[in-house]
Structures are given as C-alpha cells and as structure tokens.
Coordinates of C-alpha atoms in Angstrom, one line a residue:
Chain A
M72 CA 10.0 -12.2 58.2
M73 CA 10.5 -15.0 55.9
Q74 CA 6.7 -15.6 55.7
K75 CA 6.0 -11.9 55.0
N76 CA 8.3 -12.0 52.1
M77 CA 6.6 -15.1 50.7
K78 CA 3.2 -13.5 51.0
T79 CA 4.3 -10.3 49.2
N80 CA 5.4 -12.5 46.3
L81 CA 1.9 -13.6 45.8
Y82 CA 0.7 -10.3 44.4
Q83 CA 2.2 -7.2 42.8
S84 CA 1.1 -3.6 43.2
N85 CA 1.6 -2.6 39.5
P86 CA -0.2 -3.7 36.3
F87 CA 3.0 -4.4 34.4
H88 CA 4.5 -7.7 33.3
L89 CA 7.8 -8.1 35.0
V90 CA 9.5 -10.5 32.6
K91 CA 11.8 -13.2 33.7
P92 CA 15.1 -13.9 32.0
S93 CA 14.6 -15.7 28.7
P94 CA 17.1 -17.4 26.4
W95 CA 15.2 -16.6 23.2
P96 CA 16.4 -13.1 22.5
M97 CA 20.0 -14.2 22.6
Y98 CA 19.3 -17.4 20.6
L99 CA 17.5 -15.4 18.0
V100 CA 20.3 -12.9 17.7
F101 CA 22.8 -15.7 17.2
G102 CA 20.5 -17.3 14.7
L103 CA 20.1 -13.9 12.8
F104 CA 23.9 -13.5 12.9
G105 CA 24.4 -16.9 11.4
F106 CA 21.7 -16.2 8.8
L107 CA 23.4 -12.9 7.8
L108 CA 26.8 -14.6 7.6
N109 CA 25.6 -17.5 5.5
L110 CA 23.5 -15.3 3.2
T111 CA 26.4 -12.9 2.6
M112 CA 28.8 -15.8 2.0
M113 CA 26.4 -17.4 -0.4
M114 CA 25.7 -14.2 -2.4
H115 CA 29.5 -13.5 -2.7
N116 CA 30.2 -17.0 -3.8
I117 CA 32.4 -17.7 -0.8
T118 CA 30.4 -20.8 -0.2
D119 CA 27.7 -22.7 -2.1
N120 CA 26.5 -24.6 0.9
Y121 CA 22.8 -24.0 0.8
M122 CA 22.3 -26.5 3.6
M123 CA 23.7 -24.2 6.2
L124 CA 21.3 -21.5 5.1
L125 CA 18.4 -23.9 5.3
I126 CA 19.4 -25.0 8.8
N127 CA 19.6 -21.4 9.7
V128 CA 16.1 -20.6 8.5
I129 CA 14.7 -23.6 10.3
T130 CA 16.5 -22.6 13.5
L131 CA 15.2 -19.1 13.2
I132 CA 11.6 -20.2 12.7
Y133 CA 12.0 -22.7 15.6
I134 CA 13.3 -20.1 18.0
G135 CA 10.5 -17.8 16.9
L136 CA 8.0 -20.5 17.6
L137 CA 9.5 -21.2 21.1
W138 CA 9.5 -17.6 21.9
S139 CA 5.9 -17.2 20.7
R140 CA 5.0 -20.2 22.8
D141 CA 6.4 -18.6 25.9
I142 CA 4.4 -15.4 25.2
M143 CA 1.2 -17.3 24.4
G144 CA 1.6 -19.1 27.8
E145 CA 2.2 -15.8 29.6
A146 CA -0.8 -14.3 28.0
T147 CA -3.3 -17.2 28.1
Y148 CA -2.4 -19.4 31.1
L149 CA -0.4 -17.0 33.4
G150 CA -2.6 -14.0 32.9
E151 CA 0.3 -11.7 32.7
H152 CA -1.1 -9.6 29.8
T153 CA -3.2 -7.0 31.6
S154 CA -4.8 -4.2 29.6
K155 CA -1.7 -2.1 30.5
V156 CA 0.6 -4.8 29.1
S157 CA -1.5 -5.1 26.0
E158 CA -1.3 -1.4 25.4
G159 CA 2.5 -1.7 25.7
L160 CA 2.6 -4.6 23.2
N161 CA 0.4 -2.7 20.8
M162 CA 2.6 0.4 21.0
G163 CA 5.7 -1.7 20.6
F164 CA 4.2 -3.3 17.5
L165 CA 3.3 0.1 16.1
L166 CA 6.9 1.3 16.6
F167 CA 8.1 -1.9 14.9
L168 CA 5.8 -1.0 11.9
M169 CA 7.3 2.4 11.9
T170 CA 10.8 0.9 11.5
E171 CA 9.4 -1.3 8.7
L172 CA 8.0 1.8 7.0
M173 CA 11.4 3.4 7.1
W174 CA 13.0 0.2 5.7
F175 CA 10.6 0.2 2.8
F176 CA 11.1 4.0 2.4
G177 CA 14.9 3.4 2.2
M178 CA 14.5 0.7 -0.4
F179 CA 12.1 2.9 -2.5
W180 CA 14.7 5.6 -2.2
A181 CA 17.3 3.3 -3.6
Y182 CA 14.9 2.4 -6.5
F183 CA 14.1 6.0 -7.4
Y184 CA 17.7 7.1 -7.0
S185 CA 18.7 4.5 -9.6
A186 CA 15.6 4.9 -11.8
L187 CA 15.0 8.6 -12.0
T188 CA 18.5 9.5 -13.1
P189 CA 20.0 6.3 -14.5
S190 CA 23.7 6.3 -14.1
V191 CA 26.2 6.4 -17.0
E192 CA 27.2 2.8 -16.3
I193 CA 23.8 1.6 -17.5
G194 CA 23.7 4.0 -20.4
E195 CA 21.3 6.5 -18.7
I196 CA 18.3 4.3 -19.6
W197 CA 15.8 2.6 -17.3
P198 CA 15.4 -0.3 -17.4
P199 CA 19.0 -1.0 -18.6
M200 CA 19.6 -2.4 -22.0
S201 CA 18.6 -6.1 -22.4
I202 CA 16.8 -6.3 -19.1
M203 CA 13.4 -7.7 -19.9
P204 CA 11.1 -6.4 -17.2
M205 CA 8.1 -8.4 -15.9
Q206 CA 4.7 -7.7 -17.4
A207 CA 2.5 -5.8 -15.0
T208 CA -0.6 -7.5 -16.3
D209 CA 0.8 -11.0 -15.9
L210 CA 1.4 -12.8 -12.6
P211 CA 2.0 -9.5 -10.6
L212 CA -1.6 -8.4 -11.3
F213 CA -2.9 -11.7 -10.1
N214 CA -0.7 -11.3 -7.0
T215 CA -2.1 -7.8 -6.4
L216 CA -5.6 -9.2 -6.6
M217 CA -4.8 -12.0 -4.2
L218 CA -3.3 -9.6 -1.6
L219 CA -6.2 -7.2 -1.8
M220 CA -8.6 -10.1 -1.5
S221 CA -6.6 -11.4 1.6
G222 CA -7.1 -7.9 3.1
A223 CA -10.9 -8.4 2.8
T224 CA -10.9 -11.9 4.2
M225 CA -8.7 -10.7 7.1
T226 CA -11.4 -8.1 7.9
Y227 CA -14.1 -10.7 7.5
S228 CA -12.2 -13.0 10.0
H229 CA -11.6 -10.1 12.5
H230 CA -15.3 -9.0 12.5
A231 CA -16.5 -12.5 12.8
L232 CA -14.2 -12.9 15.9
M233 CA -15.6 -9.7 17.4
A234 CA -19.1 -11.0 16.7
R235 CA -18.2 -14.3 18.4
N236 CA -18.7 -16.3 15.3
R237 CA -16.0 -19.0 15.6
F238 CA -16.5 -20.8 12.3
N239 CA -16.5 -17.6 10.2
S240 CA -13.5 -16.2 12.0
M241 CA -11.5 -19.4 11.5
F242 CA -12.7 -19.7 7.9
G243 CA -11.7 -16.1 7.1
L244 CA -8.3 -16.6 8.7
F245 CA -7.8 -19.8 6.8
L246 CA -8.6 -18.0 3.5
T247 CA -6.2 -15.2 4.4
M248 CA -3.5 -17.8 5.1
L249 CA -4.2 -19.6 1.9
L250 CA -4.1 -16.3 -0.1
G251 CA -0.8 -15.4 1.6
F252 CA 0.6 -18.8 0.8
L253 CA -0.5 -18.6 -2.8
F254 CA 1.1 -15.2 -3.1
I255 CA 4.4 -16.6 -1.9
I256 CA 4.1 -19.5 -4.4
C257 CA 3.4 -17.1 -7.3
Q258 CA 6.3 -14.9 -6.3
Y259 CA 8.5 -18.0 -6.3
F260 CA 7.5 -18.9 -9.8
E261 CA 7.9 -15.3 -10.9
Y262 CA 11.4 -15.2 -9.5
Y263 CA 12.1 -18.6 -11.0
Y264 CA 11.1 -17.6 -14.5
C265 CA 12.6 -14.1 -14.3
S266 CA 15.1 -13.3 -17.0
Y267 CA 17.3 -11.3 -14.8
T268 CA 18.8 -11.9 -11.3
L269 CA 19.9 -10.0 -8.3
A270 CA 23.3 -9.7 -9.9
D271 CA 22.1 -8.1 -13.2
S272 CA 22.9 -4.5 -12.9
V273 CA 21.4 -2.1 -10.4
Y274 CA 18.0 -2.9 -11.8
G275 CA 18.1 -6.4 -10.6
S276 CA 19.5 -5.2 -7.2
V277 CA 16.8 -2.7 -6.4
F278 CA 14.0 -4.8 -8.0
F279 CA 14.8 -7.9 -5.9
M280 CA 15.6 -5.9 -2.8
L281 CA 12.1 -4.3 -2.9
T282 CA 10.0 -7.3 -4.0
G283 CA 12.2 -9.6 -1.8
L284 CA 11.8 -7.4 1.2
H285 CA 8.0 -7.5 0.7
G286 CA 8.0 -11.2 0.0
M287 CA 10.0 -12.1 3.1
H288 CA 7.5 -10.1 5.1
V289 CA 4.6 -11.9 3.6
M290 CA 6.2 -15.1 4.6
T291 CA 6.6 -13.9 8.2
G292 CA 3.1 -12.5 8.1
T293 CA 1.7 -15.9 6.9
L294 CA 3.6 -17.6 9.8
L295 CA 2.0 -15.1 12.2
L296 CA -1.4 -15.9 10.7
C297 CA -0.7 -19.6 11.3
L298 CA 0.1 -18.9 14.9
N299 CA -3.1 -16.9 15.2
F300 CA -5.0 -19.7 13.6
Y301 CA -3.6 -22.1 16.2
R302 CA -4.6 -19.8 19.0
L303 CA -8.1 -19.3 17.6
Y304 CA -8.5 -23.0 17.3
N305 CA -7.4 -23.5 20.9
Y306 CA -9.8 -20.9 22.2
Q307 CA -7.0 -18.5 23.2
L308 CA -8.5 -15.5 21.5
T309 CA -11.6 -13.9 22.8
S310 CA -14.0 -11.5 21.1
E311 CA -12.9 -8.8 23.6
K312 CA -9.2 -9.4 23.8
H313 CA -7.0 -10.5 21.0
T314 CA -3.9 -8.3 21.0
G315 CA -1.8 -10.6 18.9
F316 CA -4.5 -11.0 16.3
N317 CA -4.8 -7.3 16.1
T318 CA -1.2 -6.7 15.6
S319 CA -1.0 -9.4 12.9
I320 CA -3.9 -7.7 11.1
L321 CA -2.0 -4.5 11.3
L322 CA 1.1 -6.1 9.7
W323 CA -1.0 -7.7 7.1
H324 CA -2.7 -4.5 6.0
F325 CA 0.7 -2.8 6.1
L326 CA 2.1 -5.4 3.7
D327 CA -1.0 -4.9 1.5
V328 CA -0.5 -1.2 1.1
A329 CA 3.3 -1.7 0.7
W330 CA 2.6 -4.2 -2.1
L331 CA 0.5 -1.6 -3.9
F332 CA 3.4 0.7 -3.9
V333 CA 5.8 -2.0 -4.9
Y334 CA 3.5 -3.1 -7.7
I335 CA 3.0 0.4 -9.1
V336 CA 6.7 1.3 -8.9
C337 CA 8.5 -2.0 -9.8
Y338 CA 6.1 -3.5 -12.3
Y339 CA 4.3 -0.5 -13.8
W340 CA 6.2 2.7 -13.4
G341 CA 9.8 1.4 -13.6
V342 CA 9.5 -0.8 -16.7
Chain B
M280 CA 38.8 13.1 -38.5
A281 CA 40.3 15.6 -40.9
D282 CA 40.3 18.7 -38.9
E283 CA 40.8 17.1 -35.5
A284 CA 44.0 19.0 -34.8
E285 CA 42.2 22.2 -35.6
L286 CA 39.3 21.4 -33.3
R287 CA 41.8 20.4 -30.6
A288 CA 43.3 23.8 -30.8
K289 CA 39.8 25.3 -30.4
L290 CA 39.0 23.2 -27.3
H291 CA 37.8 25.3 -24.4
T292 CA 36.0 24.8 -21.1
F293 CA 32.3 24.7 -21.9
G294 CA 29.8 26.9 -20.1
N295 CA 26.5 26.0 -18.6
D296 CA 24.2 23.4 -20.1
A297 CA 20.8 23.9 -18.4
R298 CA 20.1 20.2 -18.7
F299 CA 23.0 19.4 -16.4
P300 CA 22.9 22.0 -13.6
D301 CA 25.0 20.0 -11.2
Q302 CA 28.7 20.4 -10.5
N303 CA 29.1 16.8 -11.5
Q304 CA 29.2 16.8 -15.3
T305 CA 29.4 13.0 -15.7
H306 CA 26.0 12.8 -17.3
R307 CA 26.7 15.7 -19.6
C308 CA 29.9 14.1 -20.8
F309 CA 28.1 10.8 -21.5
Q310 CA 25.2 12.6 -23.2
N311 CA 27.4 14.4 -25.6
Y312 CA 29.4 11.2 -26.3
V313 CA 26.2 9.4 -27.2
D314 CA 24.8 12.4 -29.1
Y315 CA 28.0 12.7 -31.2
F316 CA 27.7 9.1 -32.4
R317 CA 24.0 9.3 -33.0
C318 CA 24.6 12.6 -34.9
V319 CA 27.3 11.0 -37.1
K320 CA 25.1 7.9 -37.7
A321 CA 22.2 10.1 -38.8
K322 CA 24.0 12.9 -40.7
G323 CA 27.5 11.6 -41.5
E324 CA 30.9 12.6 -40.2
D325 CA 31.1 15.9 -42.2
F326 CA 27.9 17.3 -40.7
A327 CA 29.3 20.4 -38.9
P328 CA 26.9 20.5 -35.9
C329 CA 28.1 17.0 -34.9
K330 CA 31.5 18.4 -34.1
E331 CA 30.0 20.5 -31.3
F332 CA 29.1 17.2 -29.5
W333 CA 32.6 15.9 -30.3
S334 CA 34.5 18.8 -28.8
T335 CA 32.2 18.9 -25.8
Y336 CA 32.7 15.3 -24.9
Q337 CA 36.4 15.6 -25.7
S338 CA 36.6 18.5 -23.3
L339 CA 34.5 17.0 -20.5
C340 CA 35.2 13.3 -20.5
P341 CA 38.2 11.7 -18.9
V342 CA 40.2 9.9 -21.6
S343 CA 40.0 6.6 -19.9
W344 CA 36.2 6.7 -20.0
V345 CA 36.2 7.5 -23.7
E346 CA 38.6 4.6 -24.4
K347 CA 36.4 2.3 -22.4
W348 CA 33.2 3.3 -24.2
D349 CA 34.9 3.1 -27.6
E350 CA 36.0 -0.4 -26.7
E351 CA 32.5 -1.2 -25.6
R352 CA 31.0 0.1 -28.8
S353 CA 33.3 -2.0 -30.9
K354 CA 32.5 -5.0 -28.8
G355 CA 28.8 -4.2 -29.0
N356 CA 28.1 -4.1 -25.3
F357 CA 27.9 -0.3 -25.0
P358 CA 24.9 0.2 -22.6
A359 CA 23.0 2.7 -24.7
F360 CA 20.7 1.9 -27.6
D361 CA 21.4 2.2 -31.3
L362 CA 25.1 2.7 -31.1

C-alpha cells in the first residue's frame, strides 16, 4: 500500500501545475502594506524618514526577485510549465493588463474631470493660474521617441529570438532595457526641474498621478526586461517557448500605447 | 454702489442660463462674479449692463464665498486672470 502511494506520486494525470505553499505572496503583501503606509505618511508629512521608504522598495524588489526565481526554477528546471500552464499564465497576464487598463482609465477620468470643467477653486481655468506646464516639444517629445523606438527594438529582439538568433535577440533586448532606463532618467530630470509639485492644486495631483503611474510601470517593465535578459543569457528561453518574454513584451507595448495617451493628454492637450 | 438698496429690492431668483444647465449653479455664480468685475474694469461702475452680473451673483452666490473671493482679490491671489 505504502509503495503504491509512492509510485502514484511519481506522475500526475493532469497537465496543471499544482503549486506548493509559498511564502512570497504573503511577504509581498506585507511589503506592499508597508510601502503604502510609508508613502502615505511621507506625503502627509507625518514622517520625513525616506530611509524606511527606500528599505521598503528594496524589500519589495527583493521579494519580487525571489518569487521570480522560484517561478523560473519551476519553469526551466522542474518542467512544471506545460502548454496548459503557459496558457493559464498568459491568460492571467492578460487579465492583469485589463486591470491596468482600468487603472489608467480611472486616472484619465480624474484628469478629464478636473480639466474639462475646471472647478471654481482654480478659477475655472486649466491649467490653473501660475502653473507653468511642461513644453510638449521639450523632454517629453524625446521621451516619446525613446519609448516608440524601444517598441521597435522589442519587436526586433522578439523576432530574433523566434529566428534563433541569440546575439540579435540579446542585443535588441539590451537596447530596449537601455531605452527604458533612459526614459526613467529623463522622467526623473523632468520631475526634478518641474515648477509645480504633487501638492500644487488638482493640476499637480492629476498630472503626477498619470505620469507617475506610467513611470512606475516603466520601472517595473524595465525590471521585467532585466529578468528576461538574465533568462535569455542563461539559455532559459527557447525560440518555441518563452511565455515570460511574451508577457513582458505585451506589458511593454501596453506602456508604449499608454504613454502616447499620457503624452497627448498631459503634455499637449491639457496645457 | 449708489443704487445698491434699489437693486437689492429688485433681487429675484434667476431663471435658466443655457450655459449652466445643471442643478448645481456653482459655476454660474462664479462666472457672474468674474464677469461683473471684468465688466466694471472695462466699462466702469456706472455701466448699466454690469449690474445684471452683480445682481445675478448676489442672488446665486453664498455670502461666505463672495467674502472669500473679495478677500482673495484684494490680496491678489484670486484664481482667475485679470482681476
């Protein structure tokens, strides 16, 4: 009886990945809660301890990496990701992108609500008096070009992977990472030299919520691309099967399109 | 204002303004307040049509708002241009 049970453990009669208990979801939730708490306290001037926030961000990234490491192991070394599992992962990511879409929709709604009928408190004018909006033809235009270009290099990398061209695939991915990184740097300088802040009327609020939402996602997207670069370098992605790479590409193109709307609305239409 | 008392006597609830179709007339109040001071600035206090704006905002706006805006105008931080 004992032996029979042991034998049946050696195979399973379904194509699904029956996951084992993992600490990462719980750790991540605690990390996110701490991040929320610290960010809120910082923005409401309850604390000016930026170090806690920094530790929080590092913890979050670390947990994310550990979780990713587990998943990469399950995919590459344990062979848990059958085509059925990959389908599920893909569908899950598409659903995640839908929630992202709704988040952006909500933030755009806030922007249009405040901009189309500016309230009495800001004198019914948009942008409010003495807000000096960013020039659409300045750094934001450069950012737009860089993101569009990164979409092209992303496709270049993907097609090179499918064509089994390792060098071109890695080169394309590296260029995409570089462009993503440059985008973040440019956004940083743009924020740094911006004449208004998150606290300067509803204009600052909706502007930084929209561009910040996008910027945070570009950071996450760049991290994902780094992970994919690591996997590509370690021969974990094949020309036939690269689900994680596919979903990262989807996220990247999503951010690309989202930026076009953010650019048109925040830097051209709303100024 | 010279004939303020007279105008006060004539105050009445204003009818529809097609620019402000909502039940919430906040924007109409503000617009008339701003229009009155722009009108006075351009045409002077005695220009009769300006008084229409005056009586409209007097009728629509809560007194506390008007006091707040008057204070903001005197301080120079009223959030509308050229006032």
